[in-house]
Each structure stands twice: as C-alpha cells, then as structure tokens.
Amino acid sequence: MKILWVKTNLLHPLNSGGVIRTYNMLRQLSREHEVTYVALDSATEATSRRRAEEYCLRLIQVPWRGAPRRTQWQFYVQALANLRSDLPLPLERYRVPQLEDALHGLTQRESFDIAVCDFLFPALHFSAVRGTPRLLFQHNVESLIWDRMWKHARGIARPYFRSQAERMRRWEARLAQGFDHVVTVSIEDARLMRKWFGLQNVTSIPTGVDTEYFRPQAGGPERDVVFVGSLDWLPNIDGVRWLLCEVWPIIRNNRPSARLHLVGRRPSRTIRRLTKRTPGIVLWPDVPDVRQHLWRAAAVVVPLRVGGGTRLKIFEALACQKAVVTTTVGAEGLPVANGRHALVASEATDFASAVLTILDDPEQRRRLGEAGRKLVSERYSWRAVADAFAEICRSVVSAEPTRSAT
C-alpha cells in the first residue's frame, strides 16, 4: 500500500508514548508498504529529520514557526486568549493553514491508498484530503482526558477545564465522524468512541513493546521507586503531584530511606518546584535511555488519575521484569491482572501500601516481574500490532465508496 501518514511532529527523540507507538509501528509497516510521512517543521529538528529514514520512505515537512517551549505564564496567556475561540486549546495550537494547503496539493498530485491522521490534532486539516480513504489513529480519547481533568481540578481551574472538556467532546465527535475508520489502542476507548460520538467504524489494536530492547538486567541494585513518563503532559503532572503530595509522605513515614526517581522529558515548573521541596526525590529530565532507571527500580509506579489510551510505560516496565504499582486509570486498556502482573490501587493509602509491600518483599517482586515479562513477551510484539493495523487499512481501502470530506 501507499500510505500517507500525517502527524504534527517527527518521531525523535523517542520520549513520549505517542511517538514510541508510532515509531515502532511505522518501522514495521515501512518494510512492506510505501510510507510518506508529513509533519510540521519547527526548524529545530535536524537530528530528527536525519533519522526519519528509519520509519518512512519519504519525509515532507510543512514550514511552521512551532509552539515555543511553554512557561507557566505563557500557558496562562494562551488559555485566556483561547476563551474567545470555539476550539479547545490543544486543537487551537495546531490550526496551521499551511498544513491544509500541503495536504491538498500533495493528494492532488499523487494517489495514495490510504491517508492516516495520527492523533486528533492534524484532523482539523483533513478536509483537504479528498478521494482517498481516511483513517484516524487515536492514541487517546481526548475528551476523556479533559473530562477527568476537570473532575480532579480545584479552584478556578475547574470551570476552565470543564469548558475545555465540553469543547473537546464537540470537536472530537465532529472530526472523528469525518473519517472512514477510527483505530484506538484499547477496547475501552473504542467503546467510548461508539457511545459518545455515535461511531460504528471503530476498531481497537493492542499495545506493543520491544522485548529485546526492554529486557531484564540482572545483578544491579533494586531498591528505589521509579516513575517514567512525559513530565510536561497534564495527566502526568496531575499524577505526580498526587504521588508526591499524598502518597509519598506515607511511604517515607514507613521507610525514611526510600527514594523516588522521576524520569521524563521537559519537567514542568510545577514538577520542579515539588521535587525541590519533597524529601527523597531525584529528578532526571530528558534522559536518552530510560532503561538504566528501570533496571535500578524495585517498584515502578504509574500514579495516573486522568488519561486515556494505554500506558506504554507499563509494558516497558513489565518487559524489564519489574514490579509495577498502578492506579486503575493507569492500567486501563491493558491485560494486566491485579496481584498477578501488577498491583492496582487508586486511593493514596492503598497505593502507598502496595509500594511498601513490593519494597519489603523481594519474592513478590520476583513473581510479579516474571509474570509481567511472560505476558508481554508472548503476546505483544510490535510486528503483531503493525500487522493488525495494516489489515484494518486494507479493509478500509477495499470498502466502497470512500467518504468525501465534510
């Protein structure tokens, strides 16, 4: 197949779940299919451009000033300006007319078997793609994230997040309904897309993991608690704040020597402030290889209270044969059984108790780690995930007639 793949960004560095999932799938797909990858060009991605040949035959970039690294005050200014818009803030940031022009010109000059919109954000401009079957690849149900955000928010943030959630649900429904098919990364997300947006053409695919890259490493110290995740993503910021303010004090009261390592890209100002004033916290921003930190972990924690899609970081920790403690939201969409592959707890006292149990019980750590490694090794290779995605694409291509843009 000739696949036109559209995403807002390039895929290096591999520092978030979304780019890791796309990168591994495209590496597999590009072995058998001709992939043209279209992304925005912020003129700061020379290394990323060079490495694009790892996952596509051709790279096309659309000139774009790009969103500057956001400070807290810049976020407030953008949030206030967005009050005058009908679009939710995340979509407003990616309203790029040049992308629509580029897609129109490209699909007029060339024929593609299918056009894939990776995440919701480029979908604003997919009205330019006509005469080609269109597939929306949803790593999250964006409306669900914002719905959970406002329910956990406090003060003036609560009505703001609620307004964003309502806008996002309207726009996510409108945009998703313009595609011939929608692919989600969990059965639960597919169910929500059908229920909330009235879609029938929705299919889920599993999450994968590279079990050769993420492998056990014997012989090192395993005494610390580790969190791995994008530290500029609102759901992770919320989860880490909850972890540090409500869970970690319980753990430190019971084990004063305990240390927590926060590993992830672009820590927000909130994260940096909390780590400075909280005992026992070590911050590791923008590390090139998270495995070194996973290998030292006695427990890997996933303290998410809001979010959607599935957490690749859980599968990566399981592949490294690590014991995982996660909230119910963190484990959503994954075939993780509580007490067998991980410990699942959503209240602060229960979460702290689960972490302490793993720290104090090497045998339980071993059992959980071995069961988790077995689960992901036997069933969740990226090759299998890419094959499932390709089969969906073929079924969309063969279906007639192709939906016209609206």
GROMACS .gro file of C-alpha atoms in nm:
model
  406
    1MET     CA    1   0.000   0.000   0.000
    2LYS     CA    2   0.094   0.364  -0.050
    3ILE     CA    3   0.030   0.520   0.290
    4LEU     CA    4   0.012   0.894   0.358
    5TRP     CA    5   0.084   0.937   0.730
    6VAL     CA    6   0.022   1.278   0.889
    7LYS     CA    7   0.140   1.377   1.236
    8THR     CA    8   0.220   1.712   1.394
    9ASN     CA    9   0.576   1.617   1.487
   10LEU     CA   10   0.871   1.398   1.394
   11LEU     CA   11   0.947   1.089   1.599
   12HIS     CA   12   1.285   1.159   1.759
   13PRO     CA   13   1.368   1.173   2.039
   14LEU     CA   14   1.154   0.878   2.147
   15ASN     CA   15   1.043   1.047   2.468
   16SER     CA   16   0.665   1.000   2.483
   17GLY     CA   17   0.422   0.714   2.449
   18GLY     CA   18   0.268   0.854   2.132
   19VAL     CA   19   0.591   0.880   1.936
   20ILE     CA   20   0.717   0.543   2.065
   21ARG     CA   21   0.398   0.371   1.947
   22THR     CA   22   0.403   0.540   1.605
   23TYR     CA   23   0.776   0.484   1.556
   24ASN     CA   24   0.761   0.112   1.624
   25MET     CA   25   0.451   0.060   1.411
   26LEU     CA   26   0.593   0.255   1.117
   27ARG     CA   27   0.925   0.071   1.135
   28GLN     CA   28   0.730  -0.249   1.081
   29LEU     CA   29   0.486  -0.109   0.823
   30SER     CA   30   0.759   0.052   0.614
   31ARG     CA   31   0.916  -0.288   0.549
   32GLU     CA   32   0.623  -0.382   0.326
   33HIS     CA   33   0.448  -0.055   0.244
   34GLU     CA   34   0.546   0.281   0.093
   35VAL     CA   35   0.507   0.540   0.367
   36THR     CA   36   0.507   0.915   0.302
   37TYR     CA   37   0.532   1.097   0.635
   38VAL     CA   38   0.404   1.455   0.663
   39ALA     CA   39   0.484   1.664   0.971
   40LEU     CA   40   0.520   2.025   1.078
   41ASP     CA   41   0.870   2.173   1.059
   42SER     CA   42   0.971   2.393   1.351
   43ALA     CA   43   1.328   2.429   1.211
   44THR     CA   44   1.476   2.278   1.528
   45GLU     CA   45   1.475   1.911   1.434
   46ALA     CA   46   1.788   1.839   1.225
   47THR     CA   47   1.864   1.510   1.402
   48SER     CA   48   1.501   1.407   1.386
   49ARG     CA   49   1.495   1.472   1.011
   50ARG     CA   50   1.802   1.259   0.951
   51ARG     CA   51   1.650   0.967   1.139
   52ALA     CA   52   1.317   0.976   0.956
   53GLU     CA   53   1.452   0.720   0.708
   54GLU     CA   54   1.418   0.465   0.988
   55TYR     CA   55   1.039   0.472   0.956
   56CYS     CA   56   0.938   0.617   0.618
   57LEU     CA   57   1.036   0.620   0.253
   58ARG     CA   58   0.979   0.994   0.216
   59LEU     CA   59   0.953   1.285   0.459
   60ILE     CA   60   0.760   1.602   0.378
   61GLN     CA   61   0.771   1.887   0.628
   62VAL     CA   62   0.543   2.188   0.635
   63PRO     CA   63   0.711   2.513   0.745
   64TRP     CA   64   0.579   2.623   1.082
   65ARG     CA   65   0.702   2.860   1.349
   66GLY     CA   66   0.621   2.598   1.606
   67ALA     CA   67   0.497   2.639   1.959
   68PRO     CA   68   0.781   2.772   2.178
   69ARG     CA   69   0.863   2.589   2.496
   70ARG     CA   70   0.580   2.690   2.723
   71THR     CA   71   0.636   2.858   3.055
   72GLN     CA   72   0.357   2.862   3.308
   73TRP     CA   73   0.282   3.226   3.223
   74GLN     CA   74   0.273   3.152   2.850
   75PHE     CA   75   0.020   2.881   2.920
   76TYR     CA   76  -0.198   3.127   3.111
   77VAL     CA   77  -0.181   3.380   2.826
   78GLN     CA   78  -0.273   3.112   2.570
   79ALA     CA   79  -0.552   2.985   2.792
   80LEU     CA   80  -0.702   3.333   2.828
   81ALA     CA   81  -0.678   3.400   2.454
   82ASN     CA   82  -0.845   3.068   2.385
   83LEU     CA   83  -1.158   3.177   2.573
   84ARG     CA   84  -1.259   3.366   2.258
   85SER     CA   85  -1.228   3.055   2.040
   86ASP     CA   86  -1.472   2.773   1.977
   87LEU     CA   87  -1.179   2.530   1.956
   88PRO     CA   88  -1.031   2.365   2.266
   89LEU     CA   89  -0.680   2.486   2.342
   90PRO     CA   90  -0.493   2.172   2.222
   91LEU     CA   91  -0.657   2.197   1.879
   92GLU     CA   92  -0.613   2.574   1.861
   93ARG     CA   93  -0.237   2.531   1.889
   94TYR     CA   94  -0.231   2.320   1.573
   95ARG     CA   95  -0.451   2.531   1.350
   96VAL     CA   96  -0.196   2.558   1.067
   97PRO     CA   97  -0.342   2.660   0.727
   98GLN     CA   98  -0.012   2.569   0.558
   99LEU     CA   99  -0.070   2.204   0.652
  100GLU     CA  100  -0.411   2.207   0.484
  101ASP     CA  101  -0.258   2.359   0.169
  102ALA     CA  102   0.020   2.099   0.168
  103LEU     CA  103  -0.222   1.807   0.205
  104HIS     CA  104  -0.445   1.943  -0.071
  105GLY     CA  105  -0.155   1.986  -0.312
  106LEU     CA  106   0.002   1.651  -0.230
  107THR     CA  107  -0.318   1.449  -0.273
  108GLN     CA  108  -0.399   1.634  -0.597
  109ARG     CA  109  -0.059   1.547  -0.745
  110GLU     CA  110  -0.033   1.189  -0.619
  111SER     CA  111  -0.252   0.891  -0.544
  112PHE     CA  112  -0.239   0.717  -0.207
  113ASP     CA  113  -0.419   0.402  -0.099
  114ILE     CA  114  -0.498   0.548   0.243
  115ALA     CA  115  -0.432   0.862   0.449
  116VAL     CA  116  -0.370   0.818   0.822
  117CYS     CA  117  -0.424   1.103   1.069
  118ASP     CA  118  -0.206   1.028   1.372
  119PHE     CA  119  -0.374   1.181   1.681
  120LEU     CA  120  -0.667   1.418   1.657
  121PHE     CA  121  -0.471   1.740   1.606
  122PRO     CA  122  -0.398   1.719   1.229
  123ALA     CA  123  -0.762   1.624   1.170
  124LEU     CA  124  -0.855   1.993   1.156
  125HIS     CA  125  -0.696   1.997   0.810
  126PHE     CA  126  -0.805   1.661   0.670
  127SER     CA  127  -1.087   1.825   0.475
  128ALA     CA  128  -0.810   1.880   0.218
  129VAL     CA  129  -0.773   1.504   0.165
  130ARG     CA  130  -1.033   1.405  -0.096
  131GLY     CA  131  -1.076   1.089  -0.295
  132THR     CA  132  -0.852   0.890  -0.058
  133PRO     CA  133  -0.978   0.667   0.224
  134ARG     CA  134  -0.908   0.838   0.556
  135LEU     CA  135  -0.827   0.672   0.887
  136LEU     CA  136  -0.798   0.842   1.227
  137PHE     CA  137  -0.547   0.680   1.464
  138GLN     CA  138  -0.649   0.778   1.818
  139HIS     CA  139  -0.391   0.703   2.087
  140ASN     CA  140  -0.632   0.858   2.340
  141VAL     CA  141  -0.992   0.965   2.360
  142GLU     CA  142  -0.903   1.330   2.411
  143SER     CA  143  -1.245   1.414   2.557
  144LEU     CA  144  -1.196   1.156   2.830
  145ILE     CA  145  -0.869   1.316   2.940
  146TRP     CA  146  -1.027   1.660   2.973
  147ASP     CA  147  -1.339   1.519   3.136
  148ARG     CA  148  -1.123   1.362   3.406
  149MET     CA  149  -0.908   1.672   3.436
  150TRP     CA  150  -1.196   1.898   3.533
  151LYS     CA  151  -1.332   1.645   3.781
  152HIS     CA  152  -0.997   1.644   3.964
  153ALA     CA  153  -0.928   2.017   3.925
  154ARG     CA  154  -0.968   2.271   4.205
  155GLY     CA  155  -1.043   2.640   4.224
  156ILE     CA  156  -1.058   2.849   3.909
  157ALA     CA  157  -0.904   2.566   3.704
  158ARG     CA  158  -1.217   2.354   3.748
  159PRO     CA  159  -1.461   2.561   3.535
  160TYR     CA  160  -1.186   2.622   3.279
  161PHE     CA  161  -1.111   2.252   3.237
  162ARG     CA  162  -1.483   2.176   3.224
  163SER     CA  163  -1.525   2.424   2.939
  164GLN     CA  164  -1.230   2.263   2.760
  165ALA     CA  165  -1.381   1.917   2.808
  166GLU     CA  166  -1.714   2.027   2.659
  167ARG     CA  167  -1.543   2.186   2.359
  168MET     CA  168  -1.319   1.886   2.306
  169ARG     CA  169  -1.612   1.646   2.306
  170ARG     CA  170  -1.793   1.854   2.040
  171TRP     CA  171  -1.488   1.882   1.819
  172GLU     CA  172  -1.366   1.527   1.868
  173ALA     CA  173  -1.708   1.398   1.761
  174ARG     CA  174  -1.722   1.631   1.462
  175LEU     CA  175  -1.372   1.547   1.341
  176ALA     CA  176  -1.390   1.172   1.405
  177GLN     CA  177  -1.717   1.146   1.214
  178GLY     CA  178  -1.536   1.272   0.903
  179PHE     CA  179  -1.315   0.963   0.876
  180ASP     CA  180  -1.383   0.633   0.705
  181HIS     CA  181  -1.246   0.444   1.004
  182VAL     CA  182  -1.109   0.511   1.353
  183VAL     CA  183  -0.844   0.297   1.524
  184THR     CA  184  -0.799   0.311   1.902
  185VAL     CA  185  -0.540   0.149   2.127
  186SER     CA  186  -0.784  -0.016   2.366
  187ILE     CA  187  -1.123  -0.185   2.360
  188GLU     CA  188  -1.247   0.064   2.619
  189ASP     CA  189  -1.152   0.361   2.401
  190ALA     CA  190  -1.332   0.203   2.105
  191ARG     CA  191  -1.643   0.157   2.320
  192LEU     CA  192  -1.633   0.522   2.426
  193MET     CA  193  -1.592   0.643   2.067
  194ARG     CA  194  -1.905   0.449   1.972
  195LYS     CA  195  -2.103   0.564   2.275
  196TRP     CA  196  -2.004   0.932   2.284
  197PHE     CA  197  -1.965   1.007   1.915
  198GLY     CA  198  -2.210   0.764   1.755
  199LEU     CA  199  -1.937   0.593   1.552
  200GLN     CA  200  -1.965   0.240   1.419
  201ASN     CA  201  -1.644   0.224   1.216
  202VAL     CA  202  -1.410   0.183   1.515
  203THR     CA  203  -1.153  -0.092   1.574
  204SER     CA  204  -0.901  -0.134   1.855
  205ILE     CA  205  -0.548  -0.266   1.828
  206PRO     CA  206  -0.330  -0.381   2.119
  207THR     CA  207  -0.029  -0.201   2.261
  208GLY     CA  208   0.312  -0.344   2.182
  209VAL     CA  209   0.661  -0.340   2.331
  210ASP     CA  210   1.012  -0.415   2.207
  211THR     CA  211   1.105  -0.701   2.439
  212GLU     CA  212   1.460  -0.722   2.303
  213TYR     CA  213   1.533  -0.358   2.382
  214PHE     CA  214   1.340  -0.359   2.711
  215ARG     CA  215   1.483  -0.668   2.873
  216PRO     CA  216   1.575  -0.774   3.227
  217GLN     CA  217   1.917  -0.672   3.357
  218ALA     CA  218   2.043  -0.894   3.635
  219GLY     CA  219   2.287  -0.803   3.906
  220GLY     CA  220   2.214  -0.435   3.969
  221PRO     CA  221   2.069  -0.276   4.282
  222GLU     CA  222   1.689  -0.283   4.307
  223ARG     CA  223   1.596  -0.059   4.594
  224ASP     CA  224   1.430   0.255   4.458
  225VAL     CA  225   1.088   0.365   4.332
  226VAL     CA  226   1.081   0.490   3.973
  227PHE     CA  227   0.832   0.687   3.767
  228VAL     CA  228   0.886   0.720   3.390
  229GLY     CA  229   0.672   0.949   3.175
  230SER     CA  230   0.645   1.281   2.994
  231LEU     CA  231   0.669   1.543   3.268
  232ASP     CA  232   0.510   1.817   3.058
  233TRP     CA  233   0.184   1.625   2.993
  234LEU     CA  234  -0.105   1.744   3.210
  235PRO     CA  235  -0.225   1.395   3.318
  236ASN     CA  236   0.129   1.305   3.429
  237ILE     CA  237   0.172   1.638   3.609
  238ASP     CA  238  -0.152   1.572   3.795
  239GLY     CA  239  -0.047   1.215   3.877
  240VAL     CA  240   0.299   1.311   4.000
  241ARG     CA  241   0.154   1.591   4.213
  242TRP     CA  242  -0.082   1.338   4.376
  243LEU     CA  243   0.206   1.093   4.421
  244LEU     CA  244   0.433   1.349   4.588
  245CYS     CA  245   0.171   1.524   4.800
  246GLU     CA  246  -0.049   1.235   4.915
  247VAL     CA  247   0.131   0.903   4.858
  248TRP     CA  248   0.499   0.971   4.911
  249PRO     CA  249   0.468   1.109   5.268
  250ILE     CA  250   0.308   0.778   5.374
  251ILE     CA  251   0.590   0.580   5.216
  252ARG     CA  252   0.860   0.799   5.376
  253ASN     CA  253   0.698   0.775   5.718
  254ASN     CA  254   0.728   0.397   5.697
  255ARG     CA  255   1.061   0.389   5.515
  256PRO     CA  256   1.261   0.712   5.571
  257SER     CA  257   1.541   0.600   5.338
  258ALA     CA  258   1.311   0.548   5.038
  259ARG     CA  259   1.399   0.735   4.718
  260LEU     CA  260   1.178   0.816   4.422
  261HIS     CA  261   1.326   0.882   4.077
  262LEU     CA  262   1.117   1.092   3.836
  263VAL     CA  263   1.236   1.025   3.480
  264GLY     CA  264   1.095   1.211   3.182
  265ARG     CA  265   1.109   1.487   2.927
  266ARG     CA  266   1.068   1.861   2.991
  267PRO     CA  267   0.964   1.869   3.361
  268SER     CA  268   0.708   2.140   3.418
  269ARG     CA  269   0.762   2.422   3.664
  270THR     CA  270   0.516   2.250   3.899
  271ILE     CA  271   0.717   1.927   3.891
  272ARG     CA  272   1.047   2.107   3.953
  273ARG     CA  273   0.902   2.301   4.246
  274LEU     CA  274   0.756   1.990   4.407
  275THR     CA  275   1.076   1.787   4.372
  276LYS     CA  276   1.282   2.059   4.539
  277ARG     CA  277   1.065   2.070   4.848
  278THR     CA  278   0.989   1.696   4.881
  279PRO     CA  279   1.246   1.474   5.060
  280GLY     CA  280   1.379   1.168   4.882
  281ILE     CA  281   1.305   1.279   4.524
  282VAL     CA  282   1.557   1.265   4.238
  283LEU     CA  283   1.463   1.433   3.908
  284TRP     CA  284   1.607   1.302   3.580
  285PRO     CA  285   1.495   1.528   3.292
  286ASP     CA  286   1.531   1.438   2.924
  287VAL     CA  287   1.738   1.122   2.964
  288PRO     CA  288   1.840   0.945   2.639
  289ASP     CA  289   1.778   0.593   2.772
  290VAL     CA  290   1.518   0.519   3.041
  291ARG     CA  291   1.628   0.157   3.079
  292GLN     CA  292   1.909   0.247   3.319
  293HIS     CA  293   1.649   0.385   3.556
  294LEU     CA  294   1.403   0.100   3.511
  295TRP     CA  295   1.674  -0.155   3.585
  296ARG     CA  296   1.750   0.005   3.923
  297ALA     CA  297   1.384   0.003   4.029
  298ALA     CA  298   1.238  -0.216   4.298
  299ALA     CA  299   0.896  -0.071   4.209
  300VAL     CA  300   0.780   0.120   3.901
  301VAL     CA  301   0.482   0.345   3.975
  302VAL     CA  302   0.207   0.471   3.744
  303PRO     CA  303   0.003   0.719   3.953
  304LEU     CA  304  -0.235   0.840   3.681
  305ARG     CA  305  -0.576   0.971   3.783
  306VAL     CA  306  -0.667   1.111   3.442
  307GLY     CA  307  -0.577   0.992   3.095
  308GLY     CA  308  -0.687   0.778   2.805
  309GLY     CA  309  -0.545   0.522   2.566
  310THR     CA  310  -0.294   0.281   2.715
  311ARG     CA  311   0.031   0.328   2.903
  312LEU     CA  312   0.330   0.203   2.704
  313LYS     CA  313   0.543   0.264   3.012
  314ILE     CA  314   0.370  -0.020   3.194
  315PHE     CA  315   0.457  -0.265   2.916
  316GLU     CA  316   0.816  -0.137   2.909
  317ALA     CA  317   0.850  -0.189   3.284
  318LEU     CA  318   0.697  -0.537   3.258
  319ALA     CA  319   0.934  -0.623   2.973
  320CYS     CA  320   1.222  -0.526   3.205
  321GLN     CA  321   1.073  -0.774   3.455
  322LYS     CA  322   0.983  -0.504   3.706
  323ALA     CA  323   0.709  -0.498   3.967
  324VAL     CA  324   0.454  -0.228   3.882
  325VAL     CA  325   0.213  -0.039   4.106
  326THR     CA  326  -0.055   0.144   3.909
  327THR     CA  327  -0.387   0.313   3.956
  328THR     CA  328  -0.696   0.174   3.786
  329VAL     CA  329  -0.674   0.453   3.528
  330GLY     CA  330  -0.308   0.372   3.465
  331ALA     CA  331  -0.392   0.009   3.388
  332GLU     CA  332  -0.693   0.087   3.167
  333GLY     CA  333  -0.694  -0.094   2.836
  334LEU     CA  334  -0.410  -0.329   2.930
  335PRO     CA  335  -0.449  -0.701   3.008
  336VAL     CA  336  -0.290  -0.657   3.350
  337ALA     CA  337  -0.437  -0.866   3.632
  338ASN     CA  338  -0.417  -0.719   3.981
  339GLY     CA  339  -0.193  -0.932   4.201
  340ARG     CA  340  -0.062  -1.134   3.908
  341HIS     CA  341   0.110  -0.891   3.670
  342ALA     CA  342   0.097  -0.574   3.882
  343LEU     CA  343  -0.058  -0.426   4.195
  344VAL     CA  344  -0.353  -0.195   4.127
  345ALA     CA  345  -0.461   0.069   4.381
  346SER     CA  346  -0.628   0.406   4.336
  347GLU     CA  347  -0.650   0.553   4.688
  348ALA     CA  348  -0.340   0.715   4.834
  349THR     CA  349  -0.316   0.485   5.137
  350ASP     CA  350  -0.368   0.172   4.926
  351PHE     CA  351  -0.116   0.287   4.665
  352ALA     CA  352   0.145   0.358   4.933
  353SER     CA  353   0.077   0.021   5.095
  354ALA     CA  354   0.128  -0.157   4.762
  355VAL     CA  355   0.460   0.019   4.704
  356LEU     CA  356   0.578  -0.067   5.056
  357THR     CA  357   0.476  -0.429   5.005
  358ILE     CA  358   0.694  -0.452   4.695
  359LEU     CA  359   0.986  -0.276   4.863
  360ASP     CA  360   0.968  -0.515   5.160
  361ASP     CA  361   0.902  -0.842   4.975
  362PRO     CA  362   1.169  -0.948   4.721
  363GLU     CA  363   0.981  -1.271   4.647
  364GLN     CA  364   0.665  -1.086   4.544
  365ARG     CA  365   0.879  -0.852   4.333
  366ARG     CA  366   1.022  -1.154   4.155
  367ARG     CA  367   0.682  -1.318   4.097
  368LEU     CA  368   0.523  -1.002   3.958
  369GLY     CA  369   0.823  -0.928   3.738
  370GLU     CA  370   0.839  -1.276   3.589
  371ALA     CA  371   0.464  -1.289   3.521
  372GLY     CA  372   0.472  -0.945   3.358
  373ARG     CA  373   0.767  -1.031   3.137
  374LYS     CA  374   0.597  -1.354   3.027
  375LEU     CA  375   0.275  -1.167   2.942
  376VAL     CA  376   0.433  -0.908   2.711
  377SER     CA  377   0.689  -1.143   2.555
  378GLU     CA  378   0.433  -1.397   2.440
  379ARG     CA  379   0.157  -1.171   2.311
  380TYR     CA  380   0.254  -0.812   2.239
  381SER     CA  381   0.523  -0.771   1.974
  382TRP     CA  382   0.522  -0.461   1.753
  383ARG     CA  383   0.518  -0.688   1.448
  384ALA     CA  384   0.180  -0.827   1.554
  385VAL     CA  385   0.045  -0.478   1.629
  386ALA     CA  386   0.157  -0.343   1.289
  387ASP     CA  387   0.008  -0.644   1.111
  388ALA     CA  388  -0.327  -0.579   1.280
  389PHE     CA  389  -0.313  -0.213   1.179
  390ALA     CA  390  -0.224  -0.300   0.818
  391GLU     CA  391  -0.516  -0.541   0.798
  392ILE     CA  392  -0.754  -0.265   0.910
  393CYS     CA  393  -0.606  -0.034   0.646
  394ARG     CA  394  -0.659  -0.295   0.376
  395SER     CA  395  -1.021  -0.341   0.478
  396VAL     CA  396  -1.078   0.036   0.463
  397VAL     CA  397  -0.912   0.059   0.121
  398SER     CA  398  -1.129  -0.221  -0.017
  399ALA     CA  399  -1.452  -0.069   0.118
  400GLU     CA  400  -1.651   0.145  -0.126
  401PRO     CA  401  -1.745   0.417  -0.163
  402THR     CA  402  -1.479   0.633   0.002
  403ARG     CA  403  -1.629   0.902   0.224
  404SER     CA  404  -1.600   1.253   0.086
  405ALA     CA  405  -1.463   1.530   0.304
  406THR     CA  406  -1.703   1.742   0.504
   0.00000   0.00000   0.00000
